[in-house]
């Protein structure tokens, strides 16, 4: 007997055709990937096709895959995750053009780095969470930005008007540009803010800080003056901790 998710996956393949780069079904979720150049047409199909009718955009967010699967991740956990996902029979490559080594998707549709090495796909992606009220279905749509140095995708405001502020947020936090957006400007950080704080290479202390200048009688920006410091204790005094046989030592 065909499940609801399998039926949805088949409907997506039929409606999107060659615009569908990959589809993954696992843990009660369906994730699809389309190429950036096919995004506007694919979005209209997802909204208007009677068997799909994803007329509501629940959320939109950016993703930065820089250093994904690298040394910062636990090697043991990463190995278990890769092994588990290789066994997924329905795993598909999240970005067939960019993924050259593994071409594997995680059970929840997230890209998995190739075994034994870091992620080799595109750095930036935009993820859209869609809802069909008519059919009571949810869908995750992922689009990879073709250029890592200048990430750009088309706006979907013409299909889902609610994407306006979401796209501004992705631009503000990740620096992803949306072609055709009527008012693409920062929405969470200040206009004088330098950089995009959710990028993996953004410094923890930031690039600039602001303060009130009494001479100019206004708030000004200046290079950040916070000095890097180590906050991890150098010495662990075991006598201050309770042992396994009794209360805390005095």
PDB file of N, CA, C and O in Angstrom, residues 29-77:
ATOM      1  N   UNK A  29       8.883  13.128   6.528  1.00  0.00           N
ATOM      2  CA  UNK A  29       9.146  14.385   5.855  1.00  0.00           C
ATOM      3  C   UNK A  29       9.609  14.147   4.425  1.00  0.00           C
ATOM      4  O   UNK A  29      10.246  13.133   4.132  1.00  0.00           O
ATOM      5  N   UNK A  30       9.299  15.100   3.567  1.00  0.00           N
ATOM      6  CA  UNK A  30       9.758  15.062   2.180  1.00  0.00           C
ATOM      7  C   UNK A  30      10.584  16.314   1.924  1.00  0.00           C
ATOM      8  O   UNK A  30      10.154  17.427   2.234  1.00  0.00           O
ATOM      9  N   UNK A  31      11.777  16.122   1.394  1.00  0.00           N
ATOM     10  CA  UNK A  31      12.659  17.232   1.051  1.00  0.00           C
ATOM     11  C   UNK A  31      13.013  17.137  -0.423  1.00  0.00           C
ATOM     12  O   UNK A  31      13.414  16.073  -0.900  1.00  0.00           O
ATOM     13  N   UNK A  32      12.855  18.248  -1.132  1.00  0.00           N
ATOM     14  CA  UNK A  32      13.225  18.274  -2.544  1.00  0.00           C
ATOM     15  C   UNK A  32      14.268  19.362  -2.762  1.00  0.00           C
ATOM     16  O   UNK A  32      14.386  20.308  -1.984  1.00  0.00           O
ATOM     17  N   UNK A  33      15.040  19.212  -3.828  1.00  0.00           N
ATOM     18  CA  UNK A  33      16.038  20.197  -4.232  1.00  0.00           C
ATOM     19  C   UNK A  33      15.778  20.567  -5.683  1.00  0.00           C
ATOM     20  O   UNK A  33      15.585  19.688  -6.533  1.00  0.00           O
ATOM     21  N   UNK A  34      15.747  21.855  -5.960  1.00  0.00           N
ATOM     22  CA  UNK A  34      15.674  22.339  -7.343  1.00  0.00           C
ATOM     23  C   UNK A  34      16.845  23.277  -7.568  1.00  0.00           C
ATOM     24  O   UNK A  34      17.368  23.882  -6.626  1.00  0.00           O
ATOM     25  N   UNK A  35      17.257  23.416  -8.819  1.00  0.00           N
ATOM     26  CA  UNK A  35      18.346  24.314  -9.146  1.00  0.00           C
ATOM     27  C   UNK A  35      17.877  25.762  -9.067  1.00  0.00           C
ATOM     28  O   UNK A  35      16.694  26.061  -9.234  1.00  0.00           O
ATOM     29  N   UNK A  36      18.831  26.660  -8.820  1.00  0.00           N
ATOM     30  CA  UNK A  36      18.495  28.065  -8.614  1.00  0.00           C
ATOM     31  C   UNK A  36      17.771  28.657  -9.812  1.00  0.00           C
ATOM     32  O   UNK A  36      16.818  29.431  -9.657  1.00  0.00           O
ATOM     33  N   UNK A  37      18.172  28.277 -11.018  1.00  0.00           N
ATOM     34  CA  UNK A  37      17.537  28.849 -12.206  1.00  0.00           C
ATOM     35  C   UNK A  37      16.097  28.366 -12.403  1.00  0.00           C
ATOM     36  O   UNK A  37      15.320  28.991 -13.126  1.00  0.00           O
ATOM     37  N   UNK A  38      15.746  27.268 -11.749  1.00  0.00           N
ATOM     38  CA  UNK A  38      14.384  26.719 -11.883  1.00  0.00           C
ATOM     39  C   UNK A  38      13.475  27.123 -10.720  1.00  0.00           C
ATOM     40  O   UNK A  38      12.311  26.724 -10.692  1.00  0.00           O
ATOM     41  N   UNK A  39      13.995  27.905  -9.766  1.00  0.00           N
ATOM     42  CA  UNK A  39      13.221  28.209  -8.564  1.00  0.00           C
ATOM     43  C   UNK A  39      11.895  28.913  -8.850  1.00  0.00           C
ATOM     44  O   UNK A  39      10.852  28.469  -8.345  1.00  0.00           O
ATOM     45  N   UNK A  40      11.841  30.014  -9.602  1.00  0.00           N
ATOM     46  CA  UNK A  40      10.544  30.688  -9.804  1.00  0.00           C
ATOM     47  C   UNK A  40       9.495  29.786 -10.437  1.00  0.00           C
ATOM     48  O   UNK A  40       8.336  29.754  -9.990  1.00  0.00           O
ATOM     49  N   UNK A  41       9.882  29.036 -11.468  1.00  0.00           N
ATOM     50  CA  UNK A  41       8.925  28.154 -12.128  1.00  0.00           C
ATOM     51  C   UNK A  41       8.503  27.021 -11.207  1.00  0.00           C
ATOM     52  O   UNK A  41       7.315  26.657 -11.155  1.00  0.00           O
ATOM     53  N   UNK A  42       9.457  26.452 -10.462  1.00  0.00           N
ATOM     54  CA  UNK A  42       9.127  25.353  -9.554  1.00  0.00           C
ATOM     55  C   UNK A  42       8.206  25.835  -8.437  1.00  0.00           C
ATOM     56  O   UNK A  42       7.273  25.121  -8.038  1.00  0.00           O
ATOM     57  N   UNK A  43       8.436  27.040  -7.925  1.00  0.00           N
ATOM     58  CA  UNK A  43       7.592  27.579  -6.855  1.00  0.00           C
ATOM     59  C   UNK A  43       6.152  27.752  -7.342  1.00  0.00           C
ATOM     60  O   UNK A  43       5.198  27.425  -6.621  1.00  0.00           O
ATOM     61  N   UNK A  44       5.985  28.256  -8.545  1.00  0.00           N
ATOM     62  CA  UNK A  44       4.633  28.424  -9.099  1.00  0.00           C
ATOM     63  C   UNK A  44       3.942  27.078  -9.290  1.00  0.00           C
ATOM     64  O   UNK A  44       2.740  26.942  -9.031  1.00  0.00           O
ATOM     65  N   UNK A  45       4.700  26.074  -9.713  1.00  0.00           N
ATOM     66  CA  UNK A  45       4.125  24.734  -9.877  1.00  0.00           C
ATOM     67  C   UNK A  45       3.689  24.170  -8.536  1.00  0.00           C
ATOM     68  O   UNK A  45       2.602  23.583  -8.418  1.00  0.00           O
ATOM     69  N   UNK A  46       4.521  24.327  -7.524  1.00  0.00           N
ATOM     70  CA  UNK A  46       4.175  23.814  -6.197  1.00  0.00           C
ATOM     71  C   UNK A  46       2.921  24.482  -5.641  1.00  0.00           C
ATOM     72  O   UNK A  46       2.125  23.851  -4.944  1.00  0.00           O
ATOM     73  N   UNK A  47       2.732  25.737  -5.957  1.00  0.00           N
ATOM     74  CA  UNK A  47       1.549  26.448  -5.454  1.00  0.00           C
ATOM     75  C   UNK A  47       0.291  26.136  -6.260  1.00  0.00           C
ATOM     76  O   UNK A  47      -0.797  25.974  -5.676  1.00  0.00           O
ATOM     77  N   UNK A  48       0.398  26.018  -7.577  1.00  0.00           N
ATOM     78  CA  UNK A  48      -0.782  26.005  -8.445  1.00  0.00           C
ATOM     79  C   UNK A  48      -1.245  24.614  -8.870  1.00  0.00           C
ATOM     80  O   UNK A  48      -2.391  24.459  -9.285  1.00  0.00           O
ATOM     81  N   UNK A  49      -0.383  23.610  -8.803  1.00  0.00           N
ATOM     82  CA  UNK A  49      -0.786  22.268  -9.222  1.00  0.00           C
ATOM     83  C   UNK A  49      -1.851  21.724  -8.275  1.00  0.00           C
ATOM     84  O   UNK A  49      -1.642  21.693  -7.053  1.00  0.00           O
ATOM     85  N   UNK A  50      -3.011  21.281  -8.794  1.00  0.00           N
ATOM     86  CA  UNK A  50      -4.112  20.840  -7.913  1.00  0.00           C
ATOM     87  C   UNK A  50      -3.715  19.739  -6.940  1.00  0.00           C
ATOM     88  O   UNK A  50      -4.178  19.704  -5.799  1.00  0.00           O
ATOM     89  N   UNK A  51      -2.838  18.830  -7.357  1.00  0.00           N
ATOM     90  CA  UNK A  51      -2.441  17.750  -6.473  1.00  0.00           C
ATOM     91  C   UNK A  51      -1.422  18.132  -5.425  1.00  0.00           C
ATOM     92  O   UNK A  51      -1.117  17.332  -4.532  1.00  0.00           O
ATOM     93  N   UNK A  52      -0.896  19.359  -5.512  1.00  0.00           N
ATOM     94  CA  UNK A  52       0.110  19.831  -4.558  1.00  0.00           C
ATOM     95  C   UNK A  52      -0.443  20.970  -3.697  1.00  0.00           C
ATOM     96  O   UNK A  52      -0.546  20.844  -2.491  1.00  0.00           O
ATOM     97  N   UNK A  53      -0.716  22.103  -4.318  1.00  0.00           N
ATOM     98  CA  UNK A  53      -1.340  23.247  -3.658  1.00  0.00           C
ATOM     99  C   UNK A  53      -0.594  23.695  -2.390  1.00  0.00           C
ATOM    100  O   UNK A  53      -1.196  23.903  -1.340  1.00  0.00           O
ATOM    101  N   UNK A  54       0.732  23.880  -2.515  1.00  0.00           N
ATOM    102  CA  UNK A  54       1.494  24.429  -1.389  1.00  0.00           C
ATOM    103  C   UNK A  54       1.387  25.948  -1.456  1.00  0.00           C
ATOM    104  O   UNK A  54       2.283  26.647  -1.920  1.00  0.00           O
ATOM    105  N   UNK A  55       0.256  26.441  -0.961  1.00  0.00           N
ATOM    106  CA  UNK A  55      -0.054  27.859  -1.102  1.00  0.00           C
ATOM    107  C   UNK A  55       0.486  28.719   0.036  1.00  0.00           C
ATOM    108  O   UNK A  55       0.389  29.940  -0.024  1.00  0.00           O
ATOM    109  N   UNK A  56       1.068  28.128   1.058  1.00  0.00           N
ATOM    110  CA  UNK A  56       1.542  28.919   2.193  1.00  0.00           C
ATOM    111  C   UNK A  56       3.012  28.642   2.481  1.00  0.00           C
ATOM    112  O   UNK A  56       3.433  27.486   2.596  1.00  0.00           O
ATOM    113  N   UNK A  57       3.790  29.726   2.588  1.00  0.00           N
ATOM    114  CA  UNK A  57       5.193  29.633   2.990  1.00  0.00           C
ATOM    115  C   UNK A  57       5.273  29.816   4.502  1.00  0.00           C
ATOM    116  O   UNK A  57       4.988  30.892   5.025  1.00  0.00           O
ATOM    117  N   UNK A  58       5.657  28.757   5.206  1.00  0.00           N
ATOM    118  CA  UNK A  58       5.742  28.804   6.663  1.00  0.00           C
ATOM    119  C   UNK A  58       7.009  29.514   7.125  1.00  0.00           C
ATOM    120  O   UNK A  58       7.000  30.326   8.052  1.00  0.00           O
ATOM    121  N   UNK A  59       8.115  29.246   6.449  1.00  0.00           N
ATOM    122  CA  UNK A  59       9.390  29.819   6.874  1.00  0.00           C
ATOM    123  C   UNK A  59      10.374  29.743   5.717  1.00  0.00           C
ATOM    124  O   UNK A  59      10.209  28.947   4.776  1.00  0.00           O
ATOM    125  N   UNK A  60      11.382  30.586   5.791  1.00  0.00           N
ATOM    126  CA  UNK A  60      12.488  30.595   4.838  1.00  0.00           C
ATOM    127  C   UNK A  60      13.744  30.908   5.632  1.00  0.00           C
ATOM    128  O   UNK A  60      13.744  31.799   6.479  1.00  0.00           O
ATOM    129  N   UNK A  61      14.810  30.175   5.377  1.00  0.00           N
ATOM    130  CA  UNK A  61      16.045  30.431   6.126  1.00  0.00           C
ATOM    131  C   UNK A  61      17.248  30.155   5.239  1.00  0.00           C
ATOM    132  O   UNK A  61      17.179  29.403   4.261  1.00  0.00           O
ATOM    133  N   UNK A  62      18.356  30.784   5.577  1.00  0.00           N
ATOM    134  CA  UNK A  62      19.604  30.525   4.893  1.00  0.00           C
ATOM    135  C   UNK A  62      20.402  29.455   5.616  1.00  0.00           C
ATOM    136  O   UNK A  62      20.170  29.155   6.790  1.00  0.00           O
ATOM    137  N   UNK A  63      21.358  28.858   4.906  1.00  0.00           N
ATOM    138  CA  UNK A  63      22.234  27.842   5.477  1.00  0.00           C
ATOM    139  C   UNK A  63      23.648  28.090   4.950  1.00  0.00           C
ATOM    140  O   UNK A  63      23.829  28.391   3.767  1.00  0.00           O
ATOM    141  N   UNK A  64      24.625  27.983   5.829  1.00  0.00           N
ATOM    142  CA  UNK A  64      26.031  28.098   5.450  1.00  0.00           C
ATOM    143  C   UNK A  64      26.705  26.760   5.729  1.00  0.00           C
ATOM    144  O   UNK A  64      26.840  26.355   6.883  1.00  0.00           O
ATOM    145  N   UNK A  65      27.143  26.070   4.672  1.00  0.00           N
ATOM    146  CA  UNK A  65      27.765  24.755   4.817  1.00  0.00           C
ATOM    147  C   UNK A  65      29.292  24.827   4.879  1.00  0.00           C
ATOM    148  O   UNK A  65      29.953  23.804   4.719  1.00  0.00           O
ATOM    149  N   UNK A  66      29.844  26.008   5.115  1.00  0.00           N
ATOM    150  CA  UNK A  66      31.299  26.129   5.218  1.00  0.00           C
ATOM    151  C   UNK A  66      31.808  25.275   6.376  1.00  0.00           C
ATOM    152  O   UNK A  66      31.275  25.294   7.472  1.00  0.00           O
ATOM    153  N   UNK A  67      32.859  24.508   6.107  1.00  0.00           N
ATOM    154  CA  UNK A  67      33.476  23.606   7.093  1.00  0.00           C
ATOM    155  C   UNK A  67      32.524  22.512   7.553  1.00  0.00           C
ATOM    156  O   UNK A  67      32.772  21.861   8.574  1.00  0.00           O
ATOM    157  N   UNK A  68      31.443  22.293   6.839  1.00  0.00           N
ATOM    158  CA  UNK A  68      30.481  21.263   7.247  1.00  0.00           C
ATOM    159  C   UNK A  68      31.136  19.890   7.150  1.00  0.00           C
ATOM    160  O   UNK A  68      31.708  19.531   6.122  1.00  0.00           O
ATOM    161  N   UNK A  69      31.063  19.140   8.242  1.00  0.00           N
ATOM    162  CA  UNK A  69      31.674  17.821   8.268  1.00  0.00           C
ATOM    163  C   UNK A  69      33.174  17.851   8.463  1.00  0.00           C
ATOM    164  O   UNK A  69      33.833  16.829   8.310  1.00  0.00           O
ATOM    165  N   UNK A  70      33.733  19.029   8.822  1.00  0.00           N
ATOM    166  CA  UNK A  70      35.170  19.138   8.992  1.00  0.00           C
ATOM    167  C   UNK A  70      35.621  18.765  10.386  1.00  0.00           C
ATOM    168  O   UNK A  70      34.937  18.055  11.131  1.00  0.00           O
ATOM    169  N   UNK A  71      36.764  19.300  10.781  1.00  0.00           N
ATOM    170  CA  UNK A  71      37.366  18.925  12.065  1.00  0.00           C
ATOM    171  C   UNK A  71      36.558  19.406  13.248  1.00  0.00           C
ATOM    172  O   UNK A  71      36.682  18.874  14.343  1.00  0.00           O
ATOM    173  N   UNK A  72      35.692  20.415  13.035  1.00  0.00           N
ATOM    174  CA  UNK A  72      34.928  20.937  14.162  1.00  0.00           C
ATOM    175  C   UNK A  72      33.857  19.967  14.628  1.00  0.00           C
ATOM    176  O   UNK A  72      33.373  20.050  15.742  1.00  0.00           O
ATOM    177  N   UNK A  73      33.467  19.048  13.768  1.00  0.00           N
ATOM    178  CA  UNK A  73      32.447  18.069  14.139  1.00  0.00           C
ATOM    179  C   UNK A  73      33.107  16.852  14.769  1.00  0.00           C
ATOM    180  O   UNK A  73      34.252  16.529  14.499  1.00  0.00           O
ATOM    181  N   UNK A  74      32.357  16.179  15.622  1.00  0.00           N
ATOM    182  CA  UNK A  74      32.866  14.963  16.254  1.00  0.00           C
ATOM    183  C   UNK A  74      33.066  13.888  15.203  1.00  0.00           C
ATOM    184  O   UNK A  74      32.153  13.554  14.460  1.00  0.00           O
ATOM    185  N   UNK A  75      34.283  13.344  15.106  1.00  0.00           N
ATOM    186  CA  UNK A  75      34.561  12.337  14.085  1.00  0.00           C
ATOM    187  C   UNK A  75      33.745  11.075  14.309  1.00  0.00           C
ATOM    188  O   UNK A  75      33.287  10.435  13.368  1.00  0.00           O
ATOM    189  N   UNK A  76      33.547  10.699  15.578  1.00  0.00           N
ATOM    190  CA  UNK A  76      32.778   9.490  15.870  1.00  0.00           C
ATOM    191  C   UNK A  76      31.313   9.682  15.491  1.00  0.00           C
ATOM    192  O   UNK A  76      30.721   8.819  14.838  1.00  0.00           O
ATOM    193  N   UNK A  77      30.729  10.822  15.885  1.00  0.00           N
ATOM    194  CA  UNK A  77      29.343  11.079  15.544  1.00  0.00           C
ATOM    195  C   UNK A  77      29.174  11.216  14.047  1.00  0.00           C
ATOM    196  O   UNK A  77      28.215  10.718  13.467  1.00  0.00           O
TER     197      UNK A  77
END
